[in-house]
mmCIF file of C-alpha atoms in Angstrom:
data_model
loop_
_atom_site.group_PDB
_atom_site.id
_atom_site.type_symbol
_atom_site.label_atom_id
_atom_site.label_comp_id
_atom_site.label_asym_id
_atom_site.label_seq_id
_atom_site.Cartn_x
_atom_site.Cartn_y
_atom_site.Cartn_z
ATOM 1 C CA MET A 1 -9.964 8.547 13.432
ATOM 2 C CA SER A 2 -11.124 11.007 10.726
ATOM 3 C CA ASP A 3 -13.537 9.505 8.254
ATOM 4 C CA ASN A 4 -12.623 11.702 5.274
ATOM 5 C CA GLY A 5 -10.262 9.045 3.788
ATOM 6 C CA VAL A 6 -7.226 11.132 3.538
ATOM 7 C CA ASN A 7 -6.959 13.724 6.400
ATOM 8 C CA GLY A 8 -7.048 11.602 9.430
ATOM 9 C CA THR A 9 -4.568 12.891 12.159
ATOM 10 C CA ASN A 10 -5.341 10.352 14.846
ATOM 11 C CA GLY A 11 -2.425 8.748 16.501
ATOM 12 C CA ALA A 12 -1.858 5.268 17.718
ATOM 13 C CA ASN A 13 -3.688 5.769 20.967
ATOM 14 C CA GLY A 14 -6.786 7.263 19.189
ATOM 15 C CA SER A 15 -10.091 5.627 19.109
ATOM 16 C CA GLY A 16 -12.740 4.898 16.673
ATOM 17 C CA GLY A 17 -12.870 2.589 13.605
ATOM 18 C CA ASN A 18 -10.572 -0.387 13.724
ATOM 19 C CA GLY A 19 -7.429 1.736 14.515
ATOM 20 C CA LEU A 20 -7.106 0.455 18.073
ATOM 21 C CA GLY A 21 -6.981 -3.146 16.950
ATOM 22 C CA ALA A 22 -4.171 -2.666 14.513
ATOM 23 C CA LEU A 23 -1.613 -1.234 17.043
ATOM 24 C CA ALA A 24 -3.236 -2.193 20.383
ATOM 25 C CA LEU A 25 -0.515 -4.939 21.183
ATOM 26 C CA VAL A 26 2.456 -2.907 19.961
ATOM 27 C CA PRO A 27 4.452 -1.484 22.723
ATOM 28 C CA LYS A 28 4.722 2.352 22.926
ATOM 29 C CA ALA A 29 7.797 4.330 23.026
ATOM 30 C CA GLU A 30 8.859 5.709 26.377
ATOM 31 C CA GLN A 31 9.901 9.148 25.008
ATOM 32 C CA LYS A 32 8.734 11.342 22.146
ATOM 33 C CA GLN A 33 10.445 10.417 18.950
ATOM 34 C CA THR A 34 11.544 12.638 15.990
ATOM 35 C CA LEU A 35 12.437 12.116 12.335
ATOM 36 C CA LYS A 36 16.169 11.626 13.334
ATOM 37 C CA ASP A 37 15.265 8.671 15.464
ATOM 38 C CA PHE A 38 14.155 6.715 12.256
ATOM 39 C CA LYS A 39 17.282 7.572 10.213
ATOM 40 C CA THR A 40 20.173 5.129 10.014
ATOM 41 C CA ASP A 41 23.891 5.921 9.403
ATOM 42 C CA GLN A 42 23.675 4.340 6.065
ATOM 43 C CA GLU A 43 24.165 6.404 2.969
ATOM 44 C CA VAL A 44 20.946 6.526 1.008
ATOM 45 C CA ARG A 45 21.769 5.197 -2.476
ATOM 46 C CA TRP A 46 19.158 5.885 -5.163
ATOM 47 C CA CYS A 47 19.688 7.756 -8.401
ATOM 48 C CA PRO A 48 19.575 11.515 -7.808
ATOM 49 C CA GLY A 49 16.095 12.681 -8.210
ATOM 50 C CA CYS A 50 14.476 9.345 -7.558
ATOM 51 C CA GLY A 51 10.954 9.500 -6.254
ATOM 52 C CA ASP A 52 11.966 6.985 -3.484
ATOM 53 C CA TYR A 53 13.769 9.749 -1.590
ATOM 54 C CA ALA A 54 10.473 11.591 -1.068
ATOM 55 C CA ILE A 55 8.727 8.449 0.116
ATOM 56 C CA LEU A 56 11.379 7.662 2.521
ATOM 57 C CA ALA A 57 11.408 11.155 3.972
ATOM 58 C CA ALA A 58 7.662 10.946 4.330
ATOM 59 C CA VAL A 59 7.685 7.697 6.129
ATOM 60 C CA GLN A 60 10.577 8.725 8.553
ATOM 61 C CA SER A 61 8.553 12.027 9.364
ATOM 62 C CA PHE A 62 5.166 10.115 9.830
ATOM 63 C CA LEU A 63 6.363 7.096 12.006
ATOM 64 C CA PRO A 64 7.126 9.299 15.142
ATOM 65 C CA GLU A 65 3.252 10.232 15.243
ATOM 66 C CA LEU A 66 2.511 6.522 15.991
ATOM 67 C CA GLY A 67 4.547 6.624 19.334
ATOM 68 C CA LEU A 68 5.693 2.964 18.835
ATOM 69 C CA ARG A 69 8.861 1.407 19.936
ATOM 70 C CA ARG A 70 11.342 1.274 17.053
ATOM 71 C CA GLU A 71 12.177 -2.149 18.060
ATOM 72 C CA ASN A 72 8.638 -3.228 17.479
ATOM 73 C CA ILE A 73 8.523 -1.872 13.968
ATOM 74 C CA VAL A 74 9.636 -4.024 11.010
ATOM 75 C CA PHE A 75 10.081 -3.330 7.255
ATOM 76 C CA VAL A 76 10.231 -6.224 4.972
ATOM 77 C CA SER A 77 11.269 -5.842 1.365
ATOM 78 C CA GLY A 78 11.944 -7.995 -1.616
ATOM 79 C CA ILE A 79 14.149 -7.158 -4.550
ATOM 80 C CA GLY A 80 14.274 -3.862 -6.545
ATOM 81 C CA CYS A 81 15.204 -0.250 -6.017
ATOM 82 C CA SER A 82 12.321 0.127 -3.547
ATOM 83 C CA SER A 83 13.680 -2.859 -1.469
ATOM 84 C CA ARG A 84 16.601 -1.017 -0.220
ATOM 85 C CA PHE A 85 14.170 0.846 2.158
ATOM 86 C CA PRO A 86 14.922 -1.356 5.229
ATOM 87 C CA TYR A 87 18.604 -0.329 5.296
ATOM 88 C CA TYR A 88 17.494 3.436 5.770
ATOM 89 C CA MET A 89 15.099 2.803 8.456
ATOM 90 C CA ASN A 90 16.184 2.650 12.178
ATOM 91 C CA THR A 91 13.844 -0.244 12.884
ATOM 92 C CA TYR A 92 14.131 -3.841 12.411
ATOM 93 C CA GLY A 93 14.190 -4.864 8.676
ATOM 94 C CA PHE A 94 14.525 -7.880 6.381
ATOM 95 C CA HIS A 95 15.805 -7.386 2.733
ATOM 96 C CA SER A 96 14.121 -10.687 1.692
ATOM 97 C CA ILE A 97 13.983 -12.404 -1.821
ATOM 98 C CA HIS A 98 12.328 -11.526 -5.070
ATOM 99 C CA GLY A 99 8.571 -11.379 -4.593
ATOM 100 C CA ARG A 100 8.324 -13.092 -1.391
ATOM 101 C CA ALA A 101 8.029 -10.250 1.059
ATOM 102 C CA PRO A 102 4.398 -10.606 1.618
ATOM 103 C CA ALA A 103 4.862 -14.145 2.628
ATOM 104 C CA ILE A 104 7.707 -13.632 4.998
ATOM 105 C CA ALA A 105 5.802 -10.644 6.627
ATOM 106 C CA THR A 106 2.733 -12.834 6.903
ATOM 107 C CA GLY A 107 4.573 -15.222 9.136
ATOM 108 C CA LEU A 108 6.055 -12.464 11.224
ATOM 109 C CA ALA A 109 2.814 -10.728 11.618
ATOM 110 C CA ALA A 110 0.957 -13.996 12.487
ATOM 111 C CA SER A 111 3.362 -15.002 15.071
ATOM 112 C CA ARG A 112 4.231 -11.603 16.611
ATOM 113 C CA PRO A 113 1.189 -9.427 17.330
ATOM 114 C CA ASP A 114 3.316 -6.978 19.177
ATOM 115 C CA LEU A 115 4.974 -5.861 15.904
ATOM 116 C CA SER A 116 3.951 -3.242 13.338
ATOM 117 C CA VAL A 117 4.897 -4.972 10.153
ATOM 118 C CA TRP A 118 5.376 -3.114 6.870
ATOM 119 C CA VAL A 119 6.102 -4.440 3.287
ATOM 120 C CA VAL A 120 7.923 -2.327 0.802
ATOM 121 C CA THR A 121 7.746 -3.510 -2.664
ATOM 122 C CA GLY A 122 7.705 -2.434 -6.372
ATOM 123 C CA ASP A 123 5.456 -2.977 -9.190
ATOM 124 C CA GLY A 124 7.890 -5.687 -10.701
ATOM 125 C CA ASP A 125 8.491 -7.341 -7.408
ATOM 126 C CA ALA A 126 4.966 -7.332 -6.283
ATOM 127 C CA LEU A 127 3.080 -8.032 -9.506
ATOM 128 C CA SER A 128 5.367 -10.409 -11.442
ATOM 129 C CA ILE A 129 7.137 -13.090 -9.538
ATOM 130 C CA GLY A 130 5.468 -11.987 -6.367
ATOM 131 C CA GLY A 131 1.811 -11.690 -7.563
ATOM 132 C CA ASN A 132 0.665 -14.948 -5.910
ATOM 133 C CA HIS A 133 1.978 -13.920 -2.515
ATOM 134 C CA LEU A 134 0.566 -10.454 -2.906
ATOM 135 C CA ILE A 135 -3.077 -11.638 -3.588
ATOM 136 C CA HIS A 136 -3.136 -14.171 -0.827
ATOM 137 C CA ALA A 137 -1.880 -11.657 1.750
ATOM 138 C CA LEU A 138 -4.679 -9.362 0.656
ATOM 139 C CA ARG A 139 -7.403 -11.951 0.722
ATOM 140 C CA ARG A 140 -6.313 -13.254 4.174
ATOM 141 C CA ASN A 141 -6.387 -9.879 5.549
ATOM 142 C CA VAL A 142 -3.090 -10.331 7.561
ATOM 143 C CA ASN A 143 -2.359 -7.432 9.829
ATOM 144 C CA LEU A 144 0.514 -5.808 7.696
ATOM 145 C CA LYS A 145 0.883 -2.660 5.585
ATOM 146 C CA ILE A 146 2.006 -2.983 1.864
ATOM 147 C CA LEU A 147 3.595 0.046 0.141
ATOM 148 C CA LEU A 148 3.693 -0.775 -3.521
ATOM 149 C CA PHE A 149 5.991 1.827 -5.303
ATOM 150 C CA ASN A 150 4.762 1.974 -8.970
ATOM 151 C CA ASN A 151 6.954 3.547 -11.514
ATOM 152 C CA ARG A 152 5.779 1.492 -14.531
ATOM 153 C CA ILE A 153 9.310 0.135 -15.197
ATOM 154 C CA TYR A 154 12.026 -2.158 -14.036
ATOM 155 C CA GLY A 155 14.615 0.354 -12.609
ATOM 156 C CA LEU A 156 17.159 -1.815 -10.886
ATOM 157 C CA THR A 157 17.701 -4.001 -13.943
ATOM 158 C CA LYS A 158 18.002 -0.884 -16.037
ATOM 159 C CA GLY A 159 14.662 -0.111 -17.882
ATOM 160 C CA GLN A 160 12.830 -3.247 -19.002
ATOM 161 C CA TYR A 161 8.972 -2.995 -19.110
ATOM 162 C CA SER A 162 7.088 -4.007 -15.926
ATOM 163 C CA PRO A 163 3.655 -5.558 -15.228
ATOM 164 C CA THR A 164 2.110 -1.941 -14.944
ATOM 165 C CA SER A 165 4.004 -0.558 -18.150
ATOM 166 C CA GLU A 166 1.387 0.753 -20.612
ATOM 167 C CA PHE A 167 0.512 -1.150 -23.737
ATOM 168 C CA GLY A 168 2.948 -0.323 -26.576
ATOM 169 C CA LYS A 169 5.703 0.892 -24.067
ATOM 170 C CA ILE A 170 9.030 0.997 -25.862
ATOM 171 C CA THR A 171 11.777 -0.200 -23.608
ATOM 172 C CA LYS A 172 15.094 -2.243 -23.840
ATOM 173 C CA SER A 173 13.292 -5.484 -23.625
ATOM 174 C CA THR A 174 10.326 -4.293 -25.898
ATOM 175 C CA PRO A 175 11.971 -2.212 -28.704
ATOM 176 C CA MET A 176 8.868 -2.518 -30.865
ATOM 177 C CA GLY A 177 6.548 -1.890 -27.960
ATOM 178 C CA SER A 178 5.062 -3.966 -25.083
ATOM 179 C CA LEU A 179 2.237 -6.419 -26.115
ATOM 180 C CA ASP A 180 1.245 -7.146 -22.471
ATOM 181 C CA ALA A 181 -2.133 -5.364 -21.016
ATOM 182 C CA PRO A 182 -0.863 -3.838 -17.872
ATOM 183 C CA PHE A 183 -2.036 -4.659 -14.330
ATOM 184 C CA ASN A 184 -4.034 -2.035 -12.460
ATOM 185 C CA PRO A 185 -2.809 -2.667 -8.862
ATOM 186 C CA ILE A 186 -5.952 -1.050 -7.372
ATOM 187 C CA SER A 187 -8.266 -3.107 -9.345
ATOM 188 C CA LEU A 188 -6.225 -6.279 -8.443
ATOM 189 C CA ALA A 189 -6.447 -5.516 -4.747
ATOM 190 C CA LEU A 190 -10.073 -4.818 -4.821
ATOM 191 C CA GLY A 191 -10.593 -8.200 -6.774
ATOM 192 C CA ALA A 192 -8.735 -9.897 -4.075
ATOM 193 C CA GLU A 193 -11.093 -8.528 -1.418
ATOM 194 C CA ALA A 194 -8.494 -6.331 0.177
ATOM 195 C CA THR A 195 -10.070 -4.523 3.089
ATOM 196 C CA PHE A 196 -7.984 -1.418 2.768
ATOM 197 C CA VAL A 197 -6.939 -0.058 -0.689
ATOM 198 C CA ALA A 198 -5.440 3.382 -1.514
ATOM 199 C CA ARG A 199 -3.424 5.341 -3.920
ATOM 200 C CA THR A 200 -1.208 8.285 -3.443
ATOM 201 C CA ILE A 201 1.745 10.153 -5.154
ATOM 202 C CA ASP A 202 5.466 10.347 -4.181
ATOM 203 C CA SER A 203 5.665 14.174 -4.609
ATOM 204 C CA ASP A 204 2.414 14.982 -2.661
ATOM 205 C CA ARG A 205 3.741 14.705 0.741
ATOM 206 C CA LYS A 206 0.631 15.811 2.726
ATOM 207 C CA HIS A 207 -1.556 13.478 0.884
ATOM 208 C CA LEU A 208 1.008 10.638 0.975
ATOM 209 C CA GLN A 209 1.409 11.022 4.887
ATOM 210 C CA SER A 210 -2.437 11.165 5.444
ATOM 211 C CA VAL A 211 -2.975 8.006 3.554
ATOM 212 C CA LEU A 212 -0.211 6.319 5.614
ATOM 213 C CA ARG A 213 -1.758 7.339 8.905
ATOM 214 C CA GLU A 214 -5.081 5.692 7.891
ATOM 215 C CA ALA A 215 -3.204 2.532 6.721
ATOM 216 C CA ALA A 216 -1.130 2.292 9.877
ATOM 217 C CA GLN A 217 -4.065 2.118 12.087
ATOM 218 C CA HIS A 218 -6.197 -0.224 9.841
ATOM 219 C CA LYS A 219 -6.559 -3.730 11.353
ATOM 220 C CA GLY A 220 -5.821 -6.139 8.523
ATOM 221 C CA THR A 221 -3.864 -5.752 5.251
ATOM 222 C CA ALA A 222 -3.606 -2.269 3.833
ATOM 223 C CA LEU A 223 -2.327 -1.825 0.346
ATOM 224 C CA VAL A 224 -1.133 1.665 -0.507
ATOM 225 C CA GLU A 225 -0.092 2.084 -4.236
ATOM 226 C CA ILE A 226 2.422 5.038 -4.617
ATOM 227 C CA TYR A 227 3.006 6.477 -8.032
ATOM 228 C CA GLN A 228 6.829 6.916 -7.949
ATOM 229 C CA ASN A 229 8.854 8.687 -10.650
ATOM 230 C CA CYS A 230 12.064 6.822 -12.149
ATOM 231 C CA ASN A 231 13.741 9.807 -13.585
ATOM 232 C CA ILE A 232 16.461 7.600 -15.123
ATOM 233 C CA PHE A 233 14.286 5.081 -17.119
ATOM 234 C CA ASN A 234 10.718 6.420 -17.042
ATOM 235 C CA ASP A 235 10.955 10.096 -16.254
ATOM 236 C CA GLY A 236 7.733 12.041 -16.153
ATOM 237 C CA ALA A 237 5.475 8.981 -16.219
ATOM 238 C CA PHE A 238 3.137 10.645 -13.932
ATOM 239 C CA GLU A 239 3.539 14.227 -14.998
ATOM 240 C CA PRO A 240 -0.040 15.122 -15.699
ATOM 241 C CA LEU A 241 -0.745 14.493 -12.038
ATOM 242 C CA LYS A 242 2.056 16.780 -10.948
ATOM 243 C CA ASP A 243 1.804 19.616 -13.501
ATOM 244 C CA PRO A 244 0.175 22.662 -11.809
ATOM 245 C CA GLN A 245 -1.374 23.592 -15.155
ATOM 246 C CA VAL A 246 -3.440 20.287 -15.520
ATOM 247 C CA ARG A 247 -3.267 18.298 -12.389
ATOM 248 C CA ASP A 248 -6.591 19.525 -10.916
ATOM 249 C CA ASP A 249 -8.525 18.738 -14.079
ATOM 250 C CA VAL A 250 -7.136 15.042 -14.218
ATOM 251 C CA THR A 251 -6.862 14.179 -10.612
ATOM 252 C CA ILE A 252 -9.844 13.058 -8.639
ATOM 253 C CA ARG A 253 -9.334 13.309 -4.881
ATOM 254 C CA LEU A 254 -11.525 10.789 -3.071
ATOM 255 C CA GLU A 255 -12.842 11.708 0.256
ATOM 256 C CA HIS A 256 -15.274 9.680 2.354
ATOM 257 C CA GLY A 257 -18.827 10.888 2.592
ATOM 258 C CA GLN A 258 -18.099 13.698 -0.108
ATOM 259 C CA PRO A 259 -19.428 13.980 -3.780
ATOM 260 C CA VAL A 260 -16.772 12.868 -6.142
ATOM 261 C CA VAL A 261 -16.191 16.214 -7.831
ATOM 262 C CA PHE A 262 -12.768 17.673 -9.354
ATOM 263 C CA GLY A 263 -11.427 20.331 -11.670
ATOM 264 C CA LYS A 264 -9.799 23.671 -10.969
ATOM 265 C CA ASP A 265 -13.071 25.098 -9.970
ATOM 266 C CA ARG A 266 -14.680 21.676 -8.951
ATOM 267 C CA GLN A 267 -16.933 22.039 -11.950
ATOM 268 C CA LYS A 268 -16.698 18.267 -12.852
ATOM 269 C CA GLY A 269 -18.334 15.355 -11.249
ATOM 270 C CA LEU A 270 -18.981 11.799 -11.609
ATOM 271 C CA ARG A 271 -22.313 10.223 -12.406
ATOM 272 C CA ARG A 272 -23.316 6.445 -12.429
ATOM 273 C CA CYS A 273 -23.973 4.989 -15.920
ATOM 274 C CA PRO A 274 -26.716 2.480 -16.436
ATOM 275 C CA THR A 275 -24.045 0.022 -17.237
ATOM 276 C CA GLY A 276 -22.467 0.351 -13.849
ATOM 277 C CA GLY A 277 -19.451 2.463 -14.630
ATOM 278 C CA PHE A 278 -19.105 6.351 -14.326
ATOM 279 C CA GLU A 279 -19.332 9.208 -16.633
ATOM 280 C CA VAL A 280 -17.847 12.684 -16.248
ATOM 281 C CA VAL A 281 -20.533 15.505 -16.183
ATOM 282 C CA ASN A 282 -20.569 19.179 -15.598
ATOM 283 C CA VAL A 283 -21.905 19.649 -12.098
ATOM 284 C CA ALA A 284 -23.948 22.660 -13.058
ATOM 285 C CA ASP A 285 -25.782 20.573 -15.711
ATOM 286 C CA VAL A 286 -27.097 17.948 -13.342
ATOM 287 C CA ASP A 287 -28.992 17.637 -10.211
ATOM 288 C CA PRO A 288 -26.708 17.339 -7.206
ATOM 289 C CA SER A 289 -28.323 13.947 -6.038
ATOM 290 C CA GLU A 290 -26.860 12.432 -9.312
ATOM 291 C CA ILE A 291 -23.226 13.124 -8.373
ATOM 292 C CA VAL A 292 -21.599 9.889 -6.712
ATOM 293 C CA VAL A 293 -20.925 10.199 -3.057
ATOM 294 C CA HIS A 294 -17.829 8.361 -2.058
ATOM 295 C CA ASP A 295 -18.144 5.580 0.515
ATOM 296 C CA VAL A 296 -15.126 3.760 1.718
ATOM 297 C CA HIS A 297 -17.012 1.567 4.124
ATOM 298 C CA ASN A 298 -19.361 0.045 1.498
ATOM 299 C CA PRO A 299 -19.003 -3.816 1.992
ATOM 300 C CA ASP A 300 -19.669 -4.032 -1.829
ATOM 301 C CA PRO A 301 -16.516 -3.300 -3.674
ATOM 302 C CA SER A 302 -18.164 -2.695 -7.029
ATOM 303 C CA GLN A 303 -18.276 1.199 -6.706
ATOM 304 C CA ALA A 304 -14.550 1.219 -5.662
ATOM 305 C CA PHE A 305 -13.666 -1.198 -8.410
ATOM 306 C CA ALA A 306 -15.389 1.209 -10.955
ATOM 307 C CA LEU A 307 -13.573 4.149 -9.519
ATOM 308 C CA SER A 308 -10.250 2.018 -10.084
ATOM 309 C CA ARG A 309 -11.085 1.559 -13.705
ATOM 310 C CA LEU A 310 -11.167 5.232 -14.457
ATOM 311 C CA ASP A 311 -7.324 5.344 -14.429
ATOM 312 C CA SER A 312 -5.674 5.113 -17.732
ATOM 313 C CA PRO A 313 -2.135 5.392 -19.141
ATOM 314 C CA SER A 314 -3.044 8.897 -20.444
ATOM 315 C CA PHE A 315 -4.218 9.937 -16.890
ATOM 316 C CA GLU A 316 -7.270 11.527 -18.255
ATOM 317 C CA HIS A 317 -9.060 10.905 -14.955
ATOM 318 C CA THR A 318 -7.097 9.346 -12.021
ATOM 319 C CA PRO A 319 -8.475 8.891 -8.601
ATOM 320 C CA ILE A 320 -6.177 9.121 -5.591
ATOM 321 C CA GLY A 321 -6.938 8.658 -1.995
ATOM 322 C CA ILE A 322 -8.594 5.683 -0.187
ATOM 323 C CA PHE A 323 -10.831 3.566 -2.366
ATOM 324 C CA ARG A 324 -11.999 0.983 0.308
ATOM 325 C CA LYS A 325 -11.773 0.703 4.081
ATOM 326 C CA VAL A 326 -13.914 -1.970 5.683
ATOM 327 C CA GLU A 327 -13.655 -4.104 8.810
ATOM 328 C CA ARG A 328 -13.080 -7.855 8.686
ATOM 329 C CA PRO A 329 -11.303 -10.090 11.138
ATOM 330 C CA SER A 330 -7.614 -10.241 10.439
ATOM 331 C CA TYR A 331 -6.022 -13.568 9.621
ATOM 332 C CA ASP A 332 -3.595 -13.360 12.577
ATOM 333 C CA GLU A 333 -6.308 -12.722 15.293
ATOM 334 C CA LEU A 334 -8.354 -15.648 13.807
ATOM 335 C CA LEU A 335 -5.277 -17.824 13.898
ATOM 336 C CA ARG A 336 -4.415 -16.833 17.630
ATOM 337 C CA ALA A 337 -8.018 -17.709 18.548
ATOM 338 C CA GLN A 338 -7.779 -21.072 16.950
ATOM 339 C CA VAL A 339 -4.563 -21.959 18.736
ATOM 340 C CA GLU A 340 -5.969 -20.773 22.087
ATOM 341 C CA GLU A 341 -8.929 -23.056 21.418
ATOM 342 C CA ALA A 342 -6.747 -26.059 20.684
ATOM 343 C CA VAL A 343 -4.606 -25.439 23.807
ATOM 344 C CA ALA A 344 -7.690 -25.273 25.918
ATOM 345 C CA LYS A 345 -8.992 -28.573 24.441
ATOM 346 C CA GLU A 346 -5.603 -30.423 24.214
ATOM 347 C CA GLY A 347 -3.295 -28.717 26.599
ATOM 348 C CA LYS A 348 -0.128 -26.740 25.851
ATOM 349 C CA GLY A 349 1.653 -29.637 24.144
ATOM 350 C CA ASP A 350 5.219 -30.653 23.931
ATOM 351 C CA LEU A 351 7.095 -30.312 20.688
ATOM 352 C CA ALA A 352 9.887 -32.701 21.559
ATOM 353 C CA ALA A 353 7.377 -35.330 22.584
ATOM 354 C CA LEU A 354 5.464 -34.765 19.395
ATOM 355 C CA LEU A 355 8.601 -35.363 17.198
ATOM 356 C CA ALA A 356 9.450 -38.472 18.986
ATOM 357 C CA SER A 357 5.958 -39.824 18.866
ATOM 358 C CA GLY A 358 4.547 -42.523 16.553
ATOM 359 C CA ASP A 359 6.726 -44.937 14.530
ATOM 360 C CA THR A 360 10.418 -44.198 14.901
ATOM 361 C CA TRP A 361 13.543 -45.848 13.543
ATOM 362 C CA ARG A 362 17.131 -46.086 14.840
ATOM 363 C CA ILE A 363 19.780 -46.157 12.222
ATOM 364 C CA ASP A 364 23.172 -47.470 13.346
#
């Protein structure tokens, strides 16, 4: 697996890192697959121009690279525009209930190690009613992949402010401006000790797919925040990151083992502040050793957290790429080991006998 954080091209049968552990028990397809194999006969129904179309196409194009049986891939969603995703994937899927997709996916991943389990959710679904389920899936390090579509608005319910909407956001539900301080999904995930945390953009297909490759092969929970445009209720929310005139000056592309530099001529860089954060400097004005080198494998998440705090509603400096990728035993493998130990000590057990054991009463 490539270690640059965004350019890995290793397939499901590759080696290195913890990629083998994530997919080792998932059966492989007998024949080579293509994008068409992952498309359903369902009409894709999002608003014309929605960023969800680009994400769907990227996922359908990327999955054949894994070489997995479609019957052993599962997409679980909650409620929202993004949650229509399972209908359009020719795999198994579950359109579940509001905010509960991580909980349902946890049960599936823990009981079926032969599955590649994906969660598709939105900023409202995951961070409001589903916030509790999200953080516990992250801290447990369940072997599943969470794609969090962030458009900073409630789209399905017609334009109310969401947990990621910026302070002062004027919407149908906040006509005088939102009073809530927004969640930063990357900071939240790092605070929950997630082992894989990344951010990408719906319109940057190459970057999006490279992050998905790394996430798919990560053993444990991988959270990928995807900035996704809602052209009906929050159009242009991420325009500075897409505008060719300014995107290079505001987008910081994180690459493992490389100095954190950016700008059209890579003239800007990040330097550590005495207070623990970062400051933007001109590369020509400082010693090269002062420029921060990105390390996704650092067990201490403080540097990754500081990077996540650079993002702001104005997108003055926005990092994208992989913030953290560390190894830790996954919840499901620990659970299986515990079950095996119990069976070795107590025997396989008999569920019917267990239910009928102890005090029982007969009611006539």
